[in-house]
Amino acid sequence: MLAFVNGPTIGRVTAETTHPSTEPAAAERPRKRQARGERRIAQLLDAAGHVFAESGYAATTTNAIAARAGVSPGSLYQYFPNKDAIAAALAEFYADSLDELLAPFAALDPAAVSLEAALGASLGPIVRFHRDNPACLALFIGGNAPGHVMDLQAPLMARTHARIEALLALYAPELPAARLETGAAVTLAAYKGVLPLLVEAEEERVPALTQELGDLLLGYFDRLLRP
Amino acid sequence: MLAFVNGPTIGRVTAETTHPSTEPAAAERPRKRQARGERRIAQLLDAAGHVFAESGYAATTTNAIAARAGVSPGSLYQYFPNKDAIAAALAEFYADSLDELLAPFAALDPAAVSLEAALGASLGPIVRFHRDNPACLALFIGGNAPGHVMDLQAPLMARTHARIEALLALYAPELPAARLETGAAVTLAAYKGVLPLLVEAEEERVPALTQELGDLLLGYFDRLLRP
DNA sequence: AGAGATTACGAGTGATTGCTCGCATTCGTC
DNA sequence: GACGAATGCGAGCAATCACTCGTAATCTCT
């Protein structure tokens, strides 16, 4: 649990140290945060992750998050301006983490590494991440996310789509652009569809299911690349 | 639009004509419904379908459904006891329709009909149905459905899973049971993942995307059946 | 130790929303 | 036309929930 508290600057709303000149209008006093405060933020985000994963965004109440974190509602609102911001802070961490986990696909040498090998190596950590942070799927896949979460989700999906498209182009240079685009969209959709299965499965079934996810994608690639 | 109003007895809450004896406790007076009432129910369910599809279950208000149907909130509650019941009435129709659309897979002759042909023939109508009734995905896939909807969704998924498993067993009799089960689960998950893509796509892309969905499933079957 | 800032609390507020109730209108039937 | 039943209305009730505020405890730094 709490996979992100060791992560990079999550929920750190620290205004970057700007010039000491008075900001024009929307500037807030750069609050100096104590260690206690940082801990509370981690507690709150951890609690939020659990509650979002259990109930989805809409059904979770801020009071439930505060209660789960062992904190009063007032304290919650000392660190987050509103409910959206809590989800957004989580989403930002999730998006960054996924970007990192998906990076290996960016530059692959088709001659040296087979798609099979690349998927086999990368899928495991991705699956593990989603199992450790089930709220990620709840926020990103579960559709009805609030405004600020969508601001992070849509670009992440676009980047992932582009990554898949580039991957396909790498391994099948002669595929027409339209089919490339469609193939990437279908691959991403199938991937998103199977992930919930992996997250809800019992631990012992995870390796086999991960293998199956790889087979699903590879089987589609086979049909895509060889007409 | 309004794909279901000609369907079978949708939202018909008519208590079957029981014995005229006074029912023990939970019996309601069997209201005689006028033609006007039936029309209102269809209007309300049509409106509900649109609003659910646009906003998801949690975010839709009963007042919004009533307004969209051109009806006052009070009238809505004359035909449905609560918000859940509206979603449940829709879900019942959806579940029945999908059962019907998936029935062709029940009994196939592997010698006479290839999986390719079976999918090619059946996927089109299924996709069309989902495009005509986008609320079906919103309620069934969108996770956070209320209690009574889940009562319909879970069995539907179980039936679909069983159907896929039977299909696989038919075309690969020697596949071990465990792998059969896993294969069906992955197939269903991938299918559910790609459907939203089909529903949101522009009309002209639908045939190509339907073909791709078929390729995805067939590609996976290839890998599943031939190690 | 003392000053000033941050943290913590939790009852309360305003807005939203599922739903009700009393009454007016329309329909089906004689 | 008349009567009972079904339909229709919409203001308003009660509950929920995101969020606030006054106040008190605790920390940091000199």
mmCIF file of N, CA and C in Angstrom, chain A residues 98-196:
data_model
loop_
_atom_site.group_PDB
_atom_site.id
_atom_site.type_symbol
_atom_site.label_atom_id
_atom_site.label_comp_id
_atom_site.label_asym_id
_atom_site.label_seq_id
_atom_site.Cartn_x
_atom_site.Cartn_y
_atom_site.Cartn_z
ATOM 1 N N LEU A 98 2.935 6.266 -15.115
ATOM 2 C CA LEU A 98 2.659 5.488 -16.322
ATOM 3 C C LEU A 98 3.555 5.934 -17.475
ATOM 4 N N ASP A 99 3.769 7.237 -17.564
ATOM 5 C CA ASP A 99 4.684 7.730 -18.597
ATOM 6 C C ASP A 99 6.046 7.066 -18.455
ATOM 7 N N GLU A 100 6.459 6.935 -17.206
ATOM 8 C CA GLU A 100 7.767 6.331 -16.957
ATOM 9 C C GLU A 100 7.754 4.849 -17.336
ATOM 10 N N LEU A 101 6.662 4.169 -16.960
ATOM 11 C CA LEU A 101 6.589 2.740 -17.224
ATOM 12 C C LEU A 101 6.449 2.435 -18.709
ATOM 13 N N LEU A 102 5.893 3.372 -19.438
ATOM 14 C CA LEU A 102 5.678 3.142 -20.869
ATOM 15 C C LEU A 102 6.859 3.626 -21.702
ATOM 16 N N ALA A 103 7.779 4.321 -21.057
ATOM 17 C CA ALA A 103 8.904 4.903 -21.796
ATOM 18 C C ALA A 103 9.725 3.859 -22.566
ATOM 19 N N PRO A 104 9.953 2.661 -21.989
ATOM 20 C CA PRO A 104 10.790 1.680 -22.698
ATOM 21 C C PRO A 104 10.361 1.427 -24.134
ATOM 22 N N PHE A 105 9.072 1.654 -24.422
ATOM 23 C CA PHE A 105 8.609 1.398 -25.783
ATOM 24 C C PHE A 105 9.026 2.491 -26.754
ATOM 25 N N ALA A 106 9.503 3.592 -26.199
ATOM 26 C CA ALA A 106 9.793 4.744 -27.047
ATOM 27 C C ALA A 106 10.831 4.399 -28.114
ATOM 28 N N ALA A 107 11.964 3.890 -27.683
ATOM 29 C CA ALA A 107 13.037 3.611 -28.643
ATOM 30 C C ALA A 107 13.406 2.134 -28.555
ATOM 31 N N LEU A 108 12.916 1.391 -29.515
ATOM 32 C CA LEU A 108 13.241 -0.028 -29.579
ATOM 33 C C LEU A 108 13.907 -0.312 -30.922
ATOM 34 N N ASP A 109 14.825 -1.240 -30.912
ATOM 35 C CA ASP A 109 15.475 -1.623 -32.160
ATOM 36 C C ASP A 109 14.819 -2.902 -32.660
ATOM 37 N N PRO A 110 14.022 -2.808 -33.705
ATOM 38 C CA PRO A 110 13.294 -3.974 -34.207
ATOM 39 C C PRO A 110 14.219 -5.150 -34.522
ATOM 40 N N ALA A 111 15.443 -4.848 -34.917
ATOM 41 C CA ALA A 111 16.368 -5.919 -35.274
ATOM 42 C C ALA A 111 16.857 -6.654 -34.027
ATOM 43 N N ALA A 112 17.006 -5.913 -32.933
ATOM 44 C CA ALA A 112 17.601 -6.506 -31.733
ATOM 45 C C ALA A 112 16.549 -7.096 -30.789
ATOM 46 N N VAL A 113 15.404 -6.438 -30.690
ATOM 47 C CA VAL A 113 14.411 -6.853 -29.704
ATOM 48 C C VAL A 113 13.087 -7.165 -30.395
ATOM 49 N N SER A 114 12.576 -8.341 -30.141
ATOM 50 C CA SER A 114 11.279 -8.684 -30.716
ATOM 51 C C SER A 114 10.162 -8.030 -29.911
ATOM 52 N N LEU A 115 9.030 -7.841 -30.566
ATOM 53 C CA LEU A 115 7.876 -7.301 -29.850
ATOM 54 C C LEU A 115 7.533 -8.187 -28.656
ATOM 55 N N GLU A 116 7.620 -9.461 -28.896
ATOM 56 C CA GLU A 116 7.332 -10.432 -27.842
ATOM 57 C C GLU A 116 8.184 -10.168 -26.596
ATOM 58 N N ALA A 117 9.459 -9.992 -26.818
ATOM 59 C CA ALA A 117 10.372 -9.768 -25.700
ATOM 60 C C ALA A 117 10.078 -8.443 -25.007
ATOM 61 N N ALA A 118 9.830 -7.412 -25.816
ATOM 62 C CA ALA A 118 9.577 -6.095 -25.251
ATOM 63 C C ALA A 118 8.324 -6.114 -24.381
ATOM 64 N N LEU A 119 7.270 -6.731 -24.889
ATOM 65 C CA LEU A 119 6.037 -6.821 -24.102
ATOM 66 C C LEU A 119 6.263 -7.656 -22.847
ATOM 67 N N GLY A 120 6.945 -8.777 -23.016
ATOM 68 C CA GLY A 120 7.178 -9.646 -21.876
ATOM 69 C C GLY A 120 7.899 -8.941 -20.747
ATOM 70 N N ALA A 121 8.798 -8.040 -21.088
ATOM 71 C CA ALA A 121 9.577 -7.346 -20.065
ATOM 72 C C ALA A 121 8.816 -6.188 -19.444
ATOM 73 N N SER A 122 7.971 -5.531 -20.218
ATOM 74 C CA SER A 122 7.357 -4.287 -19.744
ATOM 75 C C SER A 122 6.002 -4.484 -19.100
ATOM 76 N N LEU A 123 5.275 -5.512 -19.517
ATOM 77 C CA LEU A 123 3.912 -5.666 -19.039
ATOM 78 C C LEU A 123 3.856 -5.941 -17.539
ATOM 79 N N GLY A 124 4.789 -6.718 -17.051
ATOM 80 C CA GLY A 124 4.789 -7.064 -15.631
ATOM 81 C C GLY A 124 4.767 -5.854 -14.720
ATOM 82 N N PRO A 125 5.733 -4.946 -14.839
ATOM 83 C CA PRO A 125 5.735 -3.755 -13.977
ATOM 84 C C PRO A 125 4.485 -2.910 -14.122
ATOM 85 N N ILE A 126 3.972 -2.801 -15.340
ATOM 86 C CA ILE A 126 2.760 -2.007 -15.538
ATOM 87 C C ILE A 126 1.606 -2.622 -14.754
ATOM 88 N N VAL A 127 1.470 -3.932 -14.872
ATOM 89 C CA VAL A 127 0.394 -4.623 -14.159
ATOM 90 C C VAL A 127 0.566 -4.443 -12.648
ATOM 91 N N ARG A 128 1.788 -4.586 -12.208
ATOM 92 C CA ARG A 128 2.032 -4.431 -10.773
ATOM 93 C C ARG A 128 1.634 -3.047 -10.292
ATOM 94 N N PHE A 129 1.996 -2.044 -11.073
ATOM 95 C CA PHE A 129 1.643 -0.679 -10.696
ATOM 96 C C PHE A 129 0.139 -0.527 -10.545
ATOM 97 N N HIS A 130 -0.599 -1.050 -11.497
ATOM 98 C CA HIS A 130 -2.050 -0.901 -11.423
ATOM 99 C C HIS A 130 -2.641 -1.676 -10.253
ATOM 100 N N ARG A 131 -2.036 -2.802 -9.935
ATOM 101 C CA ARG A 131 -2.537 -3.548 -8.774
ATOM 102 C C ARG A 131 -2.216 -2.811 -7.474
ATOM 103 N N ASP A 132 -1.083 -2.135 -7.449
ATOM 104 C CA ASP A 132 -0.725 -1.377 -6.251
ATOM 105 C C ASP A 132 -1.530 -0.086 -6.130
ATOM 106 N N ASN A 133 -2.001 0.427 -7.237
ATOM 107 C CA ASN A 133 -2.735 1.695 -7.239
ATOM 108 C C ASN A 133 -4.044 1.542 -7.992
ATOM 109 N N PRO A 134 -4.974 0.805 -7.429
ATOM 110 C CA PRO A 134 -6.219 0.540 -8.173
ATOM 111 C C PRO A 134 -7.022 1.793 -8.484
ATOM 112 N N ALA A 135 -6.780 2.849 -7.723
ATOM 113 C CA ALA A 135 -7.530 4.073 -8.008
ATOM 114 C C ALA A 135 -7.155 4.649 -9.364
ATOM 115 N N CYS A 136 -6.012 4.276 -9.878
ATOM 116 C CA CYS A 136 -5.593 4.764 -11.189
ATOM 117 C C CYS A 136 -6.614 4.376 -12.246
ATOM 118 N N LEU A 137 -7.001 3.121 -12.255
ATOM 119 C CA LEU A 137 -8.028 2.694 -13.209
ATOM 120 C C LEU A 137 -9.360 3.348 -12.897
ATOM 121 N N ALA A 138 -9.680 3.433 -11.615
ATOM 122 C CA ALA A 138 -10.965 4.010 -11.232
ATOM 123 C C ALA A 138 -11.086 5.447 -11.747
ATOM 124 N N LEU A 139 -9.993 6.197 -11.711
ATOM 125 C CA LEU A 139 -10.041 7.586 -12.146
ATOM 126 C C LEU A 139 -9.909 7.710 -13.662
ATOM 127 N N PHE A 140 -9.006 6.920 -14.238
ATOM 128 C CA PHE A 140 -8.697 7.117 -15.657
ATOM 129 C C PHE A 140 -9.611 6.322 -16.562
ATOM 130 N N ILE A 141 -9.981 5.121 -16.153
ATOM 131 C CA ILE A 141 -10.837 4.294 -17.009
ATOM 132 C C ILE A 141 -12.291 4.522 -16.668
ATOM 133 N N GLY A 142 -12.563 4.733 -15.419
ATOM 134 C CA GLY A 142 -13.939 4.837 -14.954
ATOM 135 C C GLY A 142 -14.718 6.012 -15.505
ATOM 136 N N GLY A 143 -14.241 6.581 -16.585
ATOM 137 C CA GLY A 143 -15.054 7.539 -17.330
ATOM 138 C C GLY A 143 -15.354 8.852 -16.652
ATOM 139 N N ASN A 144 -16.205 8.834 -15.621
ATOM 140 C CA ASN A 144 -16.782 10.077 -15.131
ATOM 141 C C ASN A 144 -15.854 10.860 -14.224
ATOM 142 N N ALA A 145 -14.662 11.078 -14.660
ATOM 143 C CA ALA A 145 -13.724 11.842 -13.849
ATOM 144 C C ALA A 145 -14.017 13.330 -13.989
ATOM 145 N N PRO A 146 -13.671 14.096 -12.965
ATOM 146 C CA PRO A 146 -13.936 15.530 -12.995
ATOM 147 C C PRO A 146 -12.965 16.245 -13.925
ATOM 148 N N GLY A 147 -13.231 17.510 -14.113
ATOM 149 C CA GLY A 147 -12.505 18.304 -15.094
ATOM 150 C C GLY A 147 -11.003 18.180 -15.042
ATOM 151 N N HIS A 148 -10.434 18.428 -13.899
ATOM 152 C CA HIS A 148 -8.986 18.531 -13.834
ATOM 153 C C HIS A 148 -8.313 17.178 -14.035
ATOM 154 N N VAL A 149 -9.029 16.097 -13.731
ATOM 155 C CA VAL A 149 -8.454 14.779 -13.969
ATOM 156 C C VAL A 149 -8.421 14.495 -15.459
ATOM 157 N N MET A 150 -9.487 14.900 -16.145
ATOM 158 C CA MET A 150 -9.514 14.699 -17.592
ATOM 159 C C MET A 150 -8.388 15.467 -18.276
ATOM 160 N N ASP A 151 -8.036 16.627 -17.708
ATOM 161 C CA ASP A 151 -6.948 17.415 -18.265
ATOM 162 C C ASP A 151 -5.644 16.641 -18.265
ATOM 163 N N LEU A 152 -5.536 15.682 -17.354
ATOM 164 C CA LEU A 152 -4.329 14.860 -17.303
ATOM 165 C C LEU A 152 -4.521 13.556 -18.070
ATOM 166 N N GLN A 153 -5.743 13.033 -18.026
ATOM 167 C CA GLN A 153 -5.994 11.737 -18.631
ATOM 168 C C GLN A 153 -5.937 11.809 -20.151
ATOM 169 N N ALA A 154 -6.578 12.800 -20.720
ATOM 170 C CA ALA A 154 -6.634 12.890 -22.176
ATOM 171 C C ALA A 154 -5.240 12.976 -22.797
ATOM 172 N N PRO A 155 -4.377 13.856 -22.296
ATOM 173 C CA PRO A 155 -3.016 13.891 -22.864
ATOM 174 C C PRO A 155 -2.263 12.586 -22.652
ATOM 175 N N LEU A 156 -2.455 11.967 -21.483
ATOM 176 C CA LEU A 156 -1.773 10.686 -21.237
ATOM 177 C C LEU A 156 -2.208 9.654 -22.264
ATOM 178 N N MET A 157 -3.508 9.602 -22.521
ATOM 179 C CA MET A 157 -4.007 8.653 -23.512
ATOM 180 C C MET A 157 -3.456 8.994 -24.894
ATOM 181 N N ALA A 158 -3.395 10.269 -25.195
ATOM 182 C CA ALA A 158 -2.865 10.680 -26.493
ATOM 183 C C ALA A 158 -1.398 10.270 -26.621
ATOM 184 N N ARG A 159 -0.638 10.488 -25.555
ATOM 185 C CA ARG A 159 0.774 10.089 -25.596
ATOM 186 C C ARG A 159 0.909 8.583 -25.761
ATOM 187 N N THR A 160 0.092 7.847 -25.012
ATOM 188 C CA THR A 160 0.165 6.391 -25.104
ATOM 189 C C THR A 160 -0.214 5.925 -26.502
ATOM 190 N N HIS A 161 -1.259 6.529 -27.030
ATOM 191 C CA HIS A 161 -1.666 6.207 -28.398
ATOM 192 C C HIS A 161 -0.523 6.452 -29.373
ATOM 193 N N ALA A 162 0.107 7.597 -29.232
ATOM 194 C CA ALA A 162 1.217 7.938 -30.137
ATOM 195 C C ALA A 162 2.348 6.936 -29.993
ATOM 196 N N ARG A 163 2.597 6.531 -28.745
ATOM 197 C CA ARG A 163 3.666 5.570 -28.502
ATOM 198 C C ARG A 163 3.388 4.246 -29.214
ATOM 199 N N ILE A 164 2.147 3.803 -29.098
ATOM 200 C CA ILE A 164 1.778 2.541 -29.744
ATOM 201 C C ILE A 164 1.886 2.676 -31.255
ATOM 202 N N GLU A 165 1.438 3.810 -31.747
ATOM 203 C CA GLU A 165 1.492 4.040 -33.193
ATOM 204 C C GLU A 165 2.954 4.013 -33.669
ATOM 205 N N ALA A 166 3.821 4.666 -32.910
ATOM 206 C CA ALA A 166 5.233 4.681 -33.286
ATOM 207 C C ALA A 166 5.814 3.280 -33.243
ATOM 208 N N LEU A 167 5.401 2.531 -32.230
ATOM 209 C CA LEU A 167 5.884 1.154 -32.097
ATOM 210 C C LEU A 167 5.481 0.328 -33.317
ATOM 211 N N LEU A 168 4.211 0.478 -33.700
ATOM 212 C CA LEU A 168 3.724 -0.261 -34.866
ATOM 213 C C LEU A 168 4.485 0.174 -36.118
ATOM 214 N N ALA A 169 4.701 1.459 -36.252
ATOM 215 C CA ALA A 169 5.415 1.965 -37.430
ATOM 216 C C ALA A 169 6.824 1.396 -37.478
ATOM 217 N N LEU A 170 7.378 1.202 -36.299
ATOM 218 C CA LEU A 170 8.753 0.690 -36.223
ATOM 219 C C LEU A 170 8.825 -0.751 -36.723
ATOM 220 N N TYR A 171 7.837 -1.531 -36.325
ATOM 221 C CA TYR A 171 7.883 -2.957 -36.648
ATOM 222 C C TYR A 171 7.175 -3.293 -37.958
ATOM 223 N N ALA A 172 6.468 -2.339 -38.499
ATOM 224 C CA ALA A 172 5.803 -2.546 -39.790
ATOM 225 C C ALA A 172 5.812 -1.238 -40.570
ATOM 226 N N PRO A 173 6.989 -0.901 -41.120
ATOM 227 C CA PRO A 173 7.170 0.407 -41.762
ATOM 228 C C PRO A 173 6.239 0.631 -42.944
ATOM 229 N N GLU A 174 5.806 -0.463 -43.575
ATOM 230 C CA GLU A 174 5.034 -0.258 -44.804
ATOM 231 C C GLU A 174 3.525 -0.194 -44.575
ATOM 232 N N LEU A 175 3.106 -0.248 -43.312
ATOM 233 C CA LEU A 175 1.670 -0.187 -43.012
ATOM 234 C C LEU A 175 1.139 1.225 -43.300
ATOM 235 N N PRO A 176 0.001 1.310 -43.991
ATOM 236 C CA PRO A 176 -0.548 2.647 -44.283
ATOM 237 C C PRO A 176 -0.900 3.394 -43.003
ATOM 238 N N ALA A 177 -0.846 4.703 -43.093
ATOM 239 C CA ALA A 177 -1.014 5.537 -41.894
ATOM 240 C C ALA A 177 -2.383 5.340 -41.243
ATOM 241 N N ALA A 178 -3.414 5.227 -42.047
ATOM 242 C CA ALA A 178 -4.764 5.114 -41.493
ATOM 243 C C ALA A 178 -4.896 3.838 -40.659
ATOM 244 N N ARG A 179 -4.361 2.755 -41.202
ATOM 245 C CA ARG A 179 -4.448 1.477 -40.493
ATOM 246 C C ARG A 179 -3.584 1.503 -39.234
ATOM 247 N N LEU A 180 -2.498 2.233 -39.315
ATOM 248 C CA LEU A 180 -1.625 2.403 -38.161
ATOM 249 C C LEU A 180 -2.391 3.073 -37.024
ATOM 250 N N GLU A 181 -3.095 4.117 -37.378
ATOM 251 C CA GLU A 181 -3.852 4.874 -36.379
ATOM 252 C C GLU A 181 -4.939 3.990 -35.764
ATOM 253 N N THR A 182 -5.665 3.321 -36.628
ATOM 254 C CA THR A 182 -6.724 2.439 -36.137
ATOM 255 C C THR A 182 -6.154 1.336 -35.255
ATOM 256 N N GLY A 183 -5.055 0.760 -35.707
ATOM 257 C CA GLY A 183 -4.440 -0.320 -34.939
ATOM 258 C C GLY A 183 -4.038 0.133 -33.548
ATOM 259 N N ALA A 184 -3.476 1.320 -33.465
ATOM 260 C CA ALA A 184 -3.070 1.840 -32.161
ATOM 261 C C ALA A 184 -4.284 2.061 -31.267
ATOM 262 N N ALA A 185 -5.352 2.590 -31.842
ATOM 263 C CA ALA A 185 -6.563 2.844 -31.059
ATOM 264 C C ALA A 185 -7.133 1.541 -30.513
ATOM 265 N N VAL A 186 -7.199 0.529 -31.356
ATOM 266 C CA VAL A 186 -7.755 -0.759 -30.926
ATOM 267 C C VAL A 186 -6.855 -1.391 -29.873
ATOM 268 N N THR A 187 -5.563 -1.323 -30.082
ATOM 269 C CA THR A 187 -4.630 -1.887 -29.110
ATOM 270 C C THR A 187 -4.808 -1.239 -27.749
ATOM 271 N N LEU A 188 -4.872 0.082 -27.752
ATOM 272 C CA LEU A 188 -5.032 0.809 -26.487
ATOM 273 C C LEU A 188 -6.351 0.454 -25.810
ATOM 274 N N ALA A 189 -7.397 0.362 -26.599
ATOM 275 C CA ALA A 189 -8.710 0.045 -26.030
ATOM 276 C C ALA A 189 -8.721 -1.356 -25.430
ATOM 277 N N ALA A 190 -8.147 -2.302 -26.136
ATOM 278 C CA ALA A 190 -8.105 -3.675 -25.627
ATOM 279 C C ALA A 190 -7.286 -3.739 -24.338
ATOM 280 N N TYR A 191 -6.172 -3.059 -24.359
ATOM 281 C CA TYR A 191 -5.291 -2.975 -23.182
ATOM 282 C C TYR A 191 -6.061 -2.411 -21.988
ATOM 283 N N LYS A 192 -6.768 -1.320 -22.206
ATOM 284 C CA LYS A 192 -7.549 -0.729 -21.129
ATOM 285 C C LYS A 192 -8.667 -1.659 -20.676
ATOM 286 N N GLY A 193 -9.174 -2.440 -21.595
ATOM 287 C CA GLY A 193 -10.248 -3.350 -21.228
ATOM 288 C C GLY A 193 -9.786 -4.490 -20.351
ATOM 289 N N VAL A 194 -8.576 -4.980 -20.599
ATOM 290 C CA VAL A 194 -8.104 -6.153 -19.871
ATOM 291 C C VAL A 194 -7.508 -5.777 -18.516
ATOM 292 N N LEU A 195 -7.014 -4.568 -18.389
ATOM 293 C CA LEU A 195 -6.362 -4.183 -17.133
ATOM 294 C C LEU A 195 -7.239 -4.400 -15.901
ATOM 295 N N PRO A 196 -8.503 -4.016 -15.931
ATOM 296 C CA PRO A 196 -9.323 -4.265 -14.744
ATOM 297 C C PRO A 196 -9.336 -5.726 -14.326
#
